[in-house]
Coordinates of C-alpha atoms in Angstrom, one line a residue:
X1 CA 96.0 81.4 123.0
X2 CA 96.1 83.2 126.3
X3 CA 99.4 83.9 127.9
X4 CA 100.3 85.3 131.3
X5 CA 103.3 87.0 132.6
X6 CA 105.2 85.9 135.7
X7 CA 107.6 88.6 136.7
X8 CA 110.8 88.0 138.4
X9 CA 113.8 90.1 139.4
X10 CA 113.7 93.9 139.9
X11 CA 111.4 94.9 137.0
X12 CA 108.2 93.5 138.6
X13 CA 106.2 96.5 137.3
X14 CA 106.6 95.8 133.6
X15 CA 103.5 95.0 131.6
X16 CA 103.6 93.1 128.4
X17 CA 101.5 93.9 125.3
X18 CA 101.5 92.7 121.7
X19 CA 101.7 96.2 120.5
X20 CA 102.3 99.7 121.9
X21 CA 101.0 102.8 120.0
X22 CA 102.7 106.0 120.9
X23 CA 100.3 108.9 120.3
X24 CA 96.5 109.0 120.4
X25 CA 95.4 111.0 117.3
X26 CA 93.2 109.7 114.5
X27 CA 95.8 107.3 113.1
X28 CA 96.2 105.7 116.5
X29 CA 92.5 105.6 117.1
X30 CA 92.0 103.8 113.7
X31 CA 94.7 101.3 114.4
X32 CA 93.3 100.6 117.9
X33 CA 89.9 99.9 116.2
X34 CA 91.5 97.5 113.7
X35 CA 93.5 95.7 116.4
X36 CA 90.4 95.2 118.5
X37 CA 89.0 92.5 116.3
X38 CA 87.3 94.8 113.8
X39 CA 88.0 93.3 110.4
X40 CA 87.3 94.9 107.0
X41 CA 85.7 93.0 104.1
X42 CA 85.0 94.2 100.6
X43 CA 81.1 94.3 100.2
X44 CA 80.9 94.0 96.4
X45 CA 79.9 97.6 95.8
X46 CA 81.4 99.4 92.7
X47 CA 84.9 100.7 93.1
X48 CA 86.1 103.6 90.9
X49 CA 89.0 101.5 89.6
X50 CA 88.0 98.5 87.5
X51 CA 91.2 96.6 88.0
X52 CA 91.0 96.9 91.8
X53 CA 87.4 95.8 91.7
X54 CA 88.4 92.7 89.7
X55 CA 91.1 91.9 92.2
X56 CA 88.8 92.3 95.2
X57 CA 86.0 90.3 93.6
X58 CA 88.4 87.4 93.0
X59 CA 88.5 86.9 96.8
X60 CA 85.0 87.7 98.1
X61 CA 85.3 85.7 101.3
X62 CA 88.7 87.0 102.5
X63 CA 89.2 90.1 104.7
X64 CA 91.7 92.8 103.7
X65 CA 94.0 91.5 106.4
X66 CA 94.3 88.2 104.5
X67 CA 94.8 89.7 101.1
X68 CA 98.0 91.0 99.5
X69 CA 97.9 94.7 100.1
X70 CA 100.8 95.3 97.7
X71 CA 98.9 93.5 94.9
X72 CA 95.7 95.4 95.6
X73 CA 97.3 98.9 95.8
X74 CA 99.5 98.4 92.7
X75 CA 98.9 101.2 90.2
X76 CA 96.7 103.4 92.4
X77 CA 97.2 107.2 92.1
X78 CA 96.1 110.0 94.3
X79 CA 97.2 112.7 96.9
X80 CA 99.4 110.3 99.0
X81 CA 102.7 108.8 98.2
X82 CA 101.8 105.7 100.2
X83 CA 100.0 103.0 98.1
X84 CA 98.1 101.4 101.0
X85 CA 96.8 104.9 102.0
X86 CA 95.4 105.3 98.5
X87 CA 93.8 101.8 98.7
X88 CA 92.0 102.4 102.0
X89 CA 90.9 105.8 100.8
X90 CA 89.4 104.6 97.6
X91 CA 87.6 101.8 99.4
X92 CA 86.2 103.9 102.2
X93 CA 85.5 107.2 100.3
X94 CA 85.0 106.4 96.6
X95 CA 85.3 109.4 94.3
X96 CA 85.9 111.7 97.3
X97 CA 88.0 114.1 95.3
X98 CA 85.1 114.5 92.9
X99 CA 82.9 115.8 95.7
X100 CA 80.9 112.6 95.9
X101 CA 79.6 111.1 99.2
X102 CA 79.5 107.5 98.0
X103 CA 79.1 104.9 100.8
X104 CA 82.1 102.9 101.8
X105 CA 82.7 99.6 99.9
X106 CA 83.8 97.9 103.2
X107 CA 81.8 95.9 105.7
X108 CA 83.1 95.4 109.2
X109 CA 83.0 92.1 111.1
X110 CA 84.0 91.6 114.7
X111 CA 86.4 88.7 115.3
X112 CA 87.1 88.2 119.0
X113 CA 89.9 85.7 118.3
X114 CA 91.7 88.4 116.3
X115 CA 92.0 90.9 119.1
X116 CA 95.5 92.1 119.6
X117 CA 96.5 93.0 123.1
X118 CA 97.6 96.6 122.8
X119 CA 97.7 100.0 124.5
X120 CA 97.6 103.6 123.2
X121 CA 99.7 106.1 125.1
X122 CA 98.7 109.8 124.8
X123 CA 99.6 113.0 126.5
X124 CA 96.0 114.2 126.5
X125 CA 92.5 113.0 125.5
X126 CA 92.0 110.8 122.5
X127 CA 92.2 112.9 119.4
X128 CA 95.8 114.1 119.8
X129 CA 96.4 117.6 118.4
X130 CA 92.7 118.0 117.6
X131 CA 92.1 118.4 121.3
X132 CA 94.4 121.3 121.6
X133 CA 93.6 123.5 118.6
X134 CA 91.2 126.5 118.7
X135 CA 87.8 124.9 118.5
X136 CA 86.1 127.8 116.7
X137 CA 88.0 127.4 113.5
X138 CA 86.9 125.2 110.6
X139 CA 88.9 122.2 109.3
X140 CA 90.7 122.4 106.0
X141 CA 89.1 119.2 104.8
X142 CA 85.4 118.5 104.4
X143 CA 83.7 117.3 107.6
X144 CA 83.1 113.8 106.2
X145 CA 86.7 113.5 105.3
X146 CA 87.5 113.6 109.0
X147 CA 85.6 110.5 109.9
X148 CA 87.0 107.2 111.0
X149 CA 86.0 103.7 110.0
X150 CA 82.4 102.6 110.5
X151 CA 81.1 105.7 112.2
X152 CA 79.5 108.4 110.0
X153 CA 80.8 111.9 110.9
X154 CA 77.7 113.5 109.2
X155 CA 75.2 111.4 111.3
X156 CA 77.3 112.0 114.5
X157 CA 77.5 115.7 113.7
X158 CA 73.7 116.1 113.3
X159 CA 73.1 114.6 116.7
X160 CA 75.9 116.6 118.3
X161 CA 74.7 119.9 116.8
X162 CA 71.1 119.1 117.8
X163 CA 72.2 118.4 121.3
X164 CA 74.1 121.7 121.4
X165 CA 71.1 123.5 120.2
X166 CA 72.6 124.6 116.9
X167 CA 70.2 125.6 114.2
X168 CA 70.3 126.9 110.6
X169 CA 72.4 125.9 107.6
X170 CA 75.7 124.2 108.4
X171 CA 79.0 124.3 106.5
X172 CA 80.3 121.1 104.8
X173 CA 83.5 121.8 106.8
X174 CA 83.4 121.1 110.6
X175 CA 84.8 123.1 113.4
X176 CA 87.9 121.8 115.2
X177 CA 85.8 121.5 118.4
X178 CA 83.4 119.1 116.6
X179 CA 86.3 117.0 115.2
X180 CA 87.9 116.7 118.6
X181 CA 84.7 115.7 120.2
X182 CA 84.0 113.2 117.4
X183 CA 87.3 111.4 118.0
X184 CA 86.7 111.4 121.7
X185 CA 83.2 109.9 121.2
X186 CA 84.5 107.4 118.6
X187 CA 86.8 105.8 121.2
X188 CA 83.8 105.5 123.6
X189 CA 81.3 104.3 120.9
X190 CA 83.6 101.6 119.6
X191 CA 84.5 100.3 123.0
X192 CA 88.2 101.2 122.8
X193 CA 88.5 103.1 126.1
X194 CA 90.2 100.2 127.8
X195 CA 93.1 100.5 125.3
X196 CA 93.7 104.2 125.8
X197 CA 95.9 105.6 128.6
X198 CA 95.6 109.4 128.8
X199 CA 98.2 111.7 130.4
X200 CA 100.9 109.2 129.7
X201 CA 104.1 110.8 128.4
X202 CA 106.6 108.5 126.8
X203 CA 110.2 109.3 127.8
X204 CA 112.2 106.3 126.4
X205 CA 111.7 103.7 123.7
X206 CA 114.6 101.3 123.5
X207 CA 115.5 97.7 122.8
X208 CA 116.5 95.5 125.7
X209 CA 117.3 91.9 126.5
X210 CA 114.2 90.5 128.2
X211 CA 115.7 88.3 130.8
X212 CA 114.0 89.6 134.0
X213 CA 110.4 88.6 133.1
X214 CA 108.9 85.4 131.9
X215 CA 105.9 84.9 129.6
X216 CA 104.3 81.5 130.3
X217 CA 101.9 79.7 128.0
X218 CA 98.8 78.9 130.1
X219 CA 98.1 75.7 128.2
X220 CA 101.6 74.1 127.9
X221 CA 103.4 75.8 130.7
X222 CA 106.2 76.6 128.3
X223 CA 108.3 79.7 129.0
X224 CA 107.9 81.8 125.8
X225 CA 110.0 84.8 126.7
X226 CA 112.5 85.2 129.5
X227 CA 114.6 82.0 130.0
X228 CA 117.3 83.9 131.9
X229 CA 119.7 82.9 129.1
X230 CA 121.0 86.1 127.5
X231 CA 122.4 84.1 124.6
X232 CA 119.0 82.8 123.5
X233 CA 116.9 85.7 124.7
X234 CA 115.7 88.0 121.9
X235 CA 115.6 91.8 122.1
X236 CA 112.3 93.4 122.8
X237 CA 111.1 97.0 122.9
X238 CA 110.8 98.7 126.3
X239 CA 108.5 101.7 126.4
X240 CA 108.7 103.8 129.6
X241 CA 107.4 107.2 130.7
X242 CA 105.4 109.2 133.2
X243 CA 101.7 109.1 134.1
X244 CA 100.3 112.4 135.2
X245 CA 97.5 112.4 137.7
X246 CA 95.3 115.4 137.4
X247 CA 92.8 116.6 140.0
X248 CA 89.8 118.0 138.1
X249 CA 88.5 119.8 141.2
X250 CA 91.8 121.5 142.0
X251 CA 92.5 121.9 138.3
X252 CA 96.2 120.9 138.8
X253 CA 98.5 118.0 138.5
X254 CA 98.8 116.2 141.9
X255 CA 101.0 113.2 141.2
X256 CA 103.4 111.7 138.7
X257 CA 103.9 108.0 138.4
X258 CA 106.2 106.0 136.2
X259 CA 105.1 103.3 133.8
X260 CA 106.9 100.7 131.7
X261 CA 105.7 98.3 129.0
X262 CA 107.5 95.7 126.9
X263 CA 106.4 94.6 123.4
X264 CA 107.7 93.2 120.2
X265 CA 105.9 96.0 118.2
X266 CA 106.0 99.7 118.7
X267 CA 103.9 102.0 116.4
X268 CA 104.9 105.7 116.3
X269 CA 101.7 107.8 115.7
X270 CA 102.9 111.0 117.3
X271 CA 102.1 113.5 114.5
X272 CA 104.4 116.3 113.7
X273 CA 103.2 119.3 115.7
X274 CA 105.3 119.0 118.9
X275 CA 108.2 121.3 118.0
X276 CA 107.5 124.6 116.1
X277 CA 110.1 125.5 113.5
X278 CA 112.3 128.4 114.5
X279 CA 113.7 131.3 112.4
X280 CA 117.0 131.1 114.1
X281 CA 117.3 134.8 114.5
X282 CA 118.4 137.0 117.5
X283 CA 115.6 137.7 119.9
X284 CA 113.4 134.7 118.9
X285 CA 113.3 133.6 122.5
X286 CA 111.9 136.8 123.9
X287 CA 108.6 136.5 125.7
X288 CA 106.6 138.4 123.1
X289 CA 107.7 136.0 120.3
X290 CA 105.2 133.1 120.0
X291 CA 104.8 130.1 117.7
X292 CA 101.1 129.1 117.6
X293 CA 97.6 130.3 117.3
X294 CA 97.0 128.9 120.8
X295 CA 99.6 131.3 122.1
X296 CA 97.9 134.2 120.3
X297 CA 94.5 133.1 121.8
X298 CA 96.1 133.1 125.3
X299 CA 97.6 136.6 124.8
X300 CA 94.1 137.9 123.8
X301 CA 92.5 136.2 126.7
X302 CA 95.0 137.6 129.1
X303 CA 94.6 141.1 127.8
X304 CA 98.2 141.4 126.4
X305 CA 96.9 142.6 123.0
X306 CA 93.8 144.5 122.0
X307 CA 92.6 146.6 119.0
X308 CA 94.6 149.5 120.4
X309 CA 97.9 147.6 120.6
X310 CA 100.7 147.8 118.2
X311 CA 100.4 145.3 115.3
X312 CA 100.8 141.6 115.7
X313 CA 103.6 140.5 113.3
X314 CA 102.7 137.2 111.6
X315 CA 105.5 135.3 109.9
X316 CA 104.7 132.6 107.3
X317 CA 102.7 132.0 104.1
X318 CA 100.9 128.7 105.0
X319 CA 97.5 127.9 106.3
X320 CA 98.6 128.1 109.9
X321 CA 99.7 131.7 109.3
X322 CA 96.4 132.4 107.6
X323 CA 94.5 130.9 110.5
X324 CA 96.4 133.3 112.8
X325 CA 95.5 136.3 110.6
X326 CA 91.8 135.2 110.6
X327 CA 91.9 134.8 114.3
X328 CA 93.4 138.3 114.8
X329 CA 90.8 139.7 112.4
X330 CA 88.0 138.3 114.6
X331 CA 89.3 140.5 117.5
X332 CA 90.1 143.6 115.3
X333 CA 93.8 143.3 115.9
X334 CA 96.1 145.1 113.5
X335 CA 98.4 142.6 111.6
X336 CA 101.7 143.0 109.8
X337 CA 102.2 139.9 107.6
X338 CA 105.8 138.9 106.6
X339 CA 106.5 136.1 104.2
X340 CA 109.5 135.1 102.1
X341 CA 107.7 134.1 98.9
X342 CA 106.0 136.2 96.3
X343 CA 102.3 136.4 96.9
X344 CA 101.6 135.1 93.4
X345 CA 104.0 132.1 93.8
X346 CA 102.0 129.2 92.2
X347 CA 103.4 126.8 94.8
X348 CA 101.5 128.6 97.7
X349 CA 98.9 126.3 99.3
X350 CA 96.2 128.8 98.6
X351 CA 96.4 128.1 94.9
X352 CA 95.4 124.4 95.6
X353 CA 92.2 125.2 97.5
X354 CA 88.9 125.7 95.6
X355 CA 87.7 129.3 96.1
X356 CA 84.0 128.3 96.7
X357 CA 84.9 126.0 99.5
X358 CA 87.6 128.1 101.2
X359 CA 86.6 131.7 100.8
X360 CA 88.3 132.9 104.0
X361 CA 91.7 131.6 102.9
X362 CA 91.3 133.1 99.4
X363 CA 90.5 136.5 101.0
X364 CA 93.8 136.3 102.9
X365 CA 95.6 135.4 99.7
X366 CA 94.0 138.3 97.8
X367 CA 95.2 140.7 100.5
X368 CA 98.6 139.2 100.3
X369 CA 98.5 140.0 96.5
X370 CA 97.1 143.5 97.4
X371 CA 94.0 142.8 95.3
X372 CA 92.0 143.7 98.4
X373 CA 93.0 145.9 101.3
X374 CA 92.2 146.2 104.9
X375 CA 93.0 149.0 107.4
X376 CA 94.1 146.2 109.8
X377 CA 96.3 144.3 107.4
X378 CA 99.7 145.2 106.0
X379 CA 101.6 142.6 103.8
X380 CA 105.4 142.4 103.3
X381 CA 105.9 139.9 100.5
X382 CA 109.4 138.6 99.7
X383 CA 110.5 139.9 103.2
X384 CA 112.0 138.1 106.2
X385 CA 112.5 138.8 109.8
X386 CA 116.1 139.6 110.7
X387 CA 115.9 140.4 114.4
X388 CA 113.3 140.8 117.3
X389 CA 114.2 143.4 119.9
X390 CA 113.2 143.5 123.6
X391 CA 111.4 146.8 122.9
X392 CA 109.0 145.0 120.5
X393 CA 110.7 146.5 117.5
X394 CA 111.3 144.1 114.6
X395 CA 113.8 144.4 111.8
X396 CA 112.2 143.4 108.5
X397 CA 114.5 142.6 105.6
X398 CA 113.5 143.1 102.0
X399 CA 114.9 140.1 100.1
X400 CA 114.8 141.9 96.7
X401 CA 116.5 145.2 97.3
X402 CA 118.3 144.2 100.5
X403 CA 116.9 147.1 102.5
X404 CA 115.6 147.0 106.0
X405 CA 112.9 148.7 108.1
X406 CA 111.8 148.8 111.7
X407 CA 108.2 147.8 112.7
X408 CA 106.9 148.2 116.2
X409 CA 105.0 145.1 117.3
X410 CA 103.0 143.9 120.3
X411 CA 103.6 140.2 119.5
X412 CA 105.5 138.3 116.8
X413 CA 103.8 135.1 115.8
X414 CA 106.2 132.8 113.9
X415 CA 104.1 130.2 112.1
X416 CA 106.4 128.3 109.7
X417 CA 105.6 124.7 110.3
X418 CA 106.7 122.2 113.0
X419 CA 108.6 118.9 113.6
X420 CA 107.8 115.9 115.7
X421 CA 109.3 115.3 119.1
X422 CA 111.1 111.9 119.0
X423 CA 113.4 112.6 121.9
X424 CA 112.3 109.4 123.5
X425 CA 114.2 107.5 120.8
X426 CA 118.0 107.2 120.6
X427 CA 119.5 110.2 118.8
X428 CA 116.0 111.7 118.6
X429 CA 115.1 109.1 115.9
X430 CA 117.4 110.7 113.4
X431 CA 118.6 107.2 112.2
X432 CA 115.1 106.4 111.1
X433 CA 114.8 109.0 108.3
X434 CA 115.1 108.6 104.6
X435 CA 118.1 110.9 105.1
X436 CA 120.0 109.4 107.9
X437 CA 121.3 111.5 110.8
X438 CA 119.0 114.3 110.1
X439 CA 115.9 115.3 112.1
X440 CA 112.6 113.7 111.1
X441 CA 110.6 116.2 109.1
X442 CA 107.2 115.2 107.5
X443 CA 108.0 117.2 104.4
X444 CA 111.7 116.8 103.8
X445 CA 112.8 113.7 105.8
X446 CA 110.0 111.3 106.7
X447 CA 110.6 108.0 108.5
X448 CA 111.9 105.4 106.1
X449 CA 109.3 102.6 106.0
X450 CA 108.2 99.6 104.0
X451 CA 105.4 101.1 101.9
X452 CA 103.1 98.1 102.6
X453 CA 103.7 97.1 106.2
X454 CA 104.8 100.6 107.5
X455 CA 107.6 98.9 109.4
X456 CA 110.8 100.9 109.7
X457 CA 113.5 99.9 107.2
X458 CA 116.1 100.7 109.9
X459 CA 114.5 99.2 113.1
X460 CA 112.5 95.9 112.8
X461 CA 109.5 95.9 115.1
X462 CA 109.2 99.7 114.9
X463 CA 106.4 101.2 112.7
X464 CA 105.4 104.7 111.8
X465 CA 102.1 106.1 110.5
X466 CA 100.5 109.5 109.9
X467 CA 102.5 112.7 109.4
X468 CA 105.7 110.9 110.3
X469 CA 105.6 109.3 106.9
X470 CA 104.2 112.4 105.1
X471 CA 100.5 111.5 105.4
X472 CA 98.9 114.6 106.8
X473 CA 95.2 114.3 105.9
X474 CA 93.0 112.1 108.1
X475 CA 91.7 110.4 104.9
X476 CA 95.1 109.0 104.2
X477 CA 96.6 108.3 107.6
X478 CA 94.1 105.5 108.1
X479 CA 95.8 103.5 105.3
X480 CA 98.9 103.3 107.6
X481 CA 96.7 101.7 110.3
X482 CA 95.5 99.1 107.8
X483 CA 99.0 98.3 106.7
X484 CA 100.2 97.8 110.3
X485 CA 97.2 95.9 111.4
X486 CA 97.4 93.6 108.3
X487 CA 101.1 92.9 109.0
X488 CA 100.5 92.1 112.7
X489 CA 97.6 89.9 111.8
X490 CA 99.8 87.8 109.5
X491 CA 102.7 88.0 112.0
X492 CA 100.6 86.5 114.8
X493 CA 98.9 84.0 112.6
X494 CA 102.2 82.7 111.2
X495 CA 104.8 83.5 113.9
X496 CA 107.3 81.0 112.4
X497 CA 107.6 83.2 109.4
X498 CA 108.5 86.3 111.4
X499 CA 111.1 87.2 114.0
X500 CA 110.9 85.7 117.4
X501 CA 110.1 87.5 120.6
X502 CA 106.4 88.1 120.1
X503 CA 104.5 88.3 123.4
X504 CA 101.6 86.4 121.8
X505 CA 98.1 87.1 120.7
X506 CA 95.3 87.6 123.2
X507 CA 92.5 85.0 123.0
X508 CA 94.1 83.3 119.9

């Protein structure tokens, strides 16, 4: 049923959508694909879980949207705490953890009547953080684990590499540049470009009384939303921000315009890489203290560091810190590596990676344990940074014997994780977490959601997917998109069973 907006009052520039997705990474791309009429059906192929296969075979003519996802995902186990994520993963990548490349058990059908009128708001190109990372590095996951529904990453990659003139044996892991390009091409290949608005920075997401704008049913003429009566008018989400116009020839921003949408459904898909974690020590805001591999890349490009410079001090014991060390190694930069844990701590991420698949990370780990040495690498295990000085000197504290030493550095790279930027929500979204009134953190305080619909347990009509709910692997973030899409499908199909205020379903 088509509906049109007839805007009155001062807010004539508001646009209505059935759903607004904030963020344009792989979880948002997958959700846009699902909301664009692309509907998954079980194709009858073997599923590596007999009970699940029985439940699916019992409803061969129904799409996943029309099935009970809670029933289907019951009892599934894997590397995600979210049951629908495990369900979608086992259906699209059966036996993936065993190294198998078994075809997906899903077929996709296009249903034009099921299209949900939505928009995806992103600060950059589709792909989110994958468009901003150093493209020469390899992904942690296997290349085919990075693919999105109904578009083979391996087949795409073969064409891409052939077009680029690459020859020789290729790794099972893809470069970050390939993954970023794949996500960009996926949006184009699947006809999703009309849903994506690049260079759109969201500044506020809030609930408002929708009395200034009317939504009119084209067939009946009935005013669906906006009667002018505040008593009977429901609350609706208002999403506003700034559109940045960029001149490619001048390579600079030339104009900023404001935008505003209203919708009954907001999906947070922002990821968790906006705000790097800080040490909270004196001198951390000095110019030579940086917080990302991209910053290190820029310093090398600008000639601020070279093989003749004082060491780059890298802080952290995760994969991001390892990436920084590998990157510095490529440019023969001396590195001092400072990390709080013991190098043989079984909880370090390196112990969870197969050596044959991730030899470069295990080489870093072996140097951390002093099993191998390098003239360019000096580890300080069970140490922490106490202070950074304007001279470049760093006070390193031994956590065992409580002694201190001075190290001269050219740069200090603090790589100890990051948090999402939810400043566009009231109180920075702290009310949404499992632990209320604390900052959202994908590890320690994810958004508190319904595990099947991914709707916030604190704010109806607000959803969260991806790292915000502790799903950090592309394989698993797609399950969140399925959960949201299935819920919205049921919501629009049976509006009387859900809260009022929906802007309607396009072409339904």
